[in-house]
Amino acid sequence: MSKSRRSPLTINDLLRKKEAKEPIAMVTAYDYPTAKLAEAAGIDLLLVGDSLGMVVLGYESTLPVTLDDMVHHTKAVTRGAPNTFVISDLPFLTYHVSEEEALKAAGRLMQEGLAKAVKMEGGREILPQVKRCVAAGIPVMGHLGLTPQSVHLLGGYRVQGREPQRAEEIYRDAHALVEAGVFALVLECVPEELAAW
């Protein structure tokens, strides 16, 4: 006897859960079987991360991951979890050049990959791209702190925001992204106090 499918989650559902202080479960998935298991377990959000470059494709960083790679893996995940909110990473340099390039890349992840949202790393420097995608109806998740696409600039994979000036930058970036329309924010490898702030 098969279990009935749950209704797909929406951003409004996620906001309601947040307001009600209900836990929101999110995991990373790169393929059909993992996505299928995650959906069966009741996971709310699945991220198709460009970390697949290191975890699945054997690269030393996320930088070599292409938009075609992301579309391919996002399609597999959305087939495995059709009723889960799937977010796909925009890979390195697919959204930094211009608003138009960002919109085209995000559009491919939505149309071809069937993602329900995209994720962009960065702060105030990517606000025009975030606003353009949101205006086009593409939900955007922000990502601050340790941003793997900037690993060489950050000096490696380490905690970000320990210094007061850097903490203030992350704080300002977070508020600017919210004003630009992101529906959620990943804070990776930042001190707990900064995340709470």
PDB file of N, CA and C in Angstrom, residues 10-12 25 37 42 44-45 51 81 88 126 155 159 167 188 191:
ATOM      1  N   THR A  10       5.037  25.662   0.013  1.00  0.00           N
ATOM      2  CA  THR A  10       5.225  26.950  -0.644  1.00  0.00           C
ATOM      3  C   THR A  10       6.028  27.851   0.289  1.00  0.00           C
ATOM      4  N   ILE A  11       6.450  28.991  -0.225  1.00  0.00           N
ATOM      5  CA  ILE A  11       7.148  29.955   0.623  1.00  0.00           C
ATOM      6  C   ILE A  11       6.240  30.407   1.761  1.00  0.00           C
ATOM      7  N   ASN A  12       4.962  30.575   1.485  1.00  0.00           N
ATOM      8  CA  ASN A  12       4.021  30.960   2.550  1.00  0.00           C
ATOM      9  C   ASN A  12       3.957  29.905   3.647  1.00  0.00           C
ATOM     10  N   ALA A  25      13.101  21.542   8.246  1.00  0.00           N
ATOM     11  CA  ALA A  25      14.197  20.618   7.938  1.00  0.00           C
ATOM     12  C   ALA A  25      14.665  20.817   6.505  1.00  0.00           C
ATOM     13  N   LEU A  37      14.319   9.539  -0.875  1.00  0.00           N
ATOM     14  CA  LEU A  37      14.373   9.201   0.553  1.00  0.00           C
ATOM     15  C   LEU A  37      14.079  10.426   1.423  1.00  0.00           C
ATOM     16  N   GLY A  42       9.963  13.315   4.973  1.00  0.00           N
ATOM     17  CA  GLY A  42       9.260  14.540   5.333  1.00  0.00           C
ATOM     18  C   GLY A  42      10.117  15.787   5.377  1.00  0.00           C
ATOM     19  N   ASP A  44      11.500  19.298   4.527  1.00  0.00           N
ATOM     20  CA  ASP A  44      10.784  20.452   3.969  1.00  0.00           C
ATOM     21  C   ASP A  44      11.453  21.031   2.738  1.00  0.00           C
ATOM     22  N   LEU A  45      12.782  21.175   2.806  1.00  0.00           N
ATOM     23  CA  LEU A  45      13.536  21.822   1.737  1.00  0.00           C
ATOM     24  C   LEU A  45      14.703  20.941   1.319  1.00  0.00           C
ATOM     25  N   SER A  51      28.077  22.345  -4.200  1.00  0.00           N
ATOM     26  CA  SER A  51      29.017  21.462  -3.503  1.00  0.00           C
ATOM     27  C   SER A  51      29.098  20.096  -4.176  1.00  0.00           C
ATOM     28  N   ALA A  81      11.859  14.071  -5.769  1.00  0.00           N
ATOM     29  CA  ALA A  81      11.107  14.734  -4.693  1.00  0.00           C
ATOM     30  C   ALA A  81      10.169  15.782  -5.287  1.00  0.00           C
ATOM     31  N   SER A  88      18.004  25.400  -5.991  1.00  0.00           N
ATOM     32  CA  SER A  88      19.220  25.047  -6.719  1.00  0.00           C
ATOM     33  C   SER A  88      20.209  26.203  -6.690  1.00  0.00           C
ATOM     34  N   ILE A 126      25.421  41.840  -5.012  1.00  0.00           N
ATOM     35  CA  ILE A 126      24.523  41.107  -5.920  1.00  0.00           C
ATOM     36  C   ILE A 126      23.067  41.573  -5.812  1.00  0.00           C
ATOM     37  N   GLY A 155      40.408  33.202   1.910  1.00  0.00           N
ATOM     38  CA  GLY A 155      41.580  32.581   2.523  1.00  0.00           C
ATOM     39  C   GLY A 155      41.341  31.168   3.009  1.00  0.00           C
ATOM     40  N   VAL A 159      35.622  30.032   9.581  1.00  0.00           N
ATOM     41  CA  VAL A 159      34.536  30.827  10.147  1.00  0.00           C
ATOM     42  C   VAL A 159      34.678  32.286   9.720  1.00  0.00           C
ATOM     43  N   ALA A 167      31.782  41.204  10.927  1.00  0.00           N
ATOM     44  CA  ALA A 167      30.452  40.883  11.460  1.00  0.00           C
ATOM     45  C   ALA A 167      29.444  41.952  11.045  1.00  0.00           C
ATOM     46  N   GLU A 188      26.382  30.544   6.704  1.00  0.00           N
ATOM     47  CA  GLU A 188      27.310  29.414   6.807  1.00  0.00           C
ATOM     48  C   GLU A 188      28.570  29.817   7.563  1.00  0.00           C
ATOM     49  N   PRO A 191      29.742  32.958  13.622  1.00  0.00           N
ATOM     50  CA  PRO A 191      29.539  32.757  15.052  1.00  0.00           C
ATOM     51  C   PRO A 191      28.050  32.776  15.405  1.00  0.00           C
TER      52      PRO A 191
END
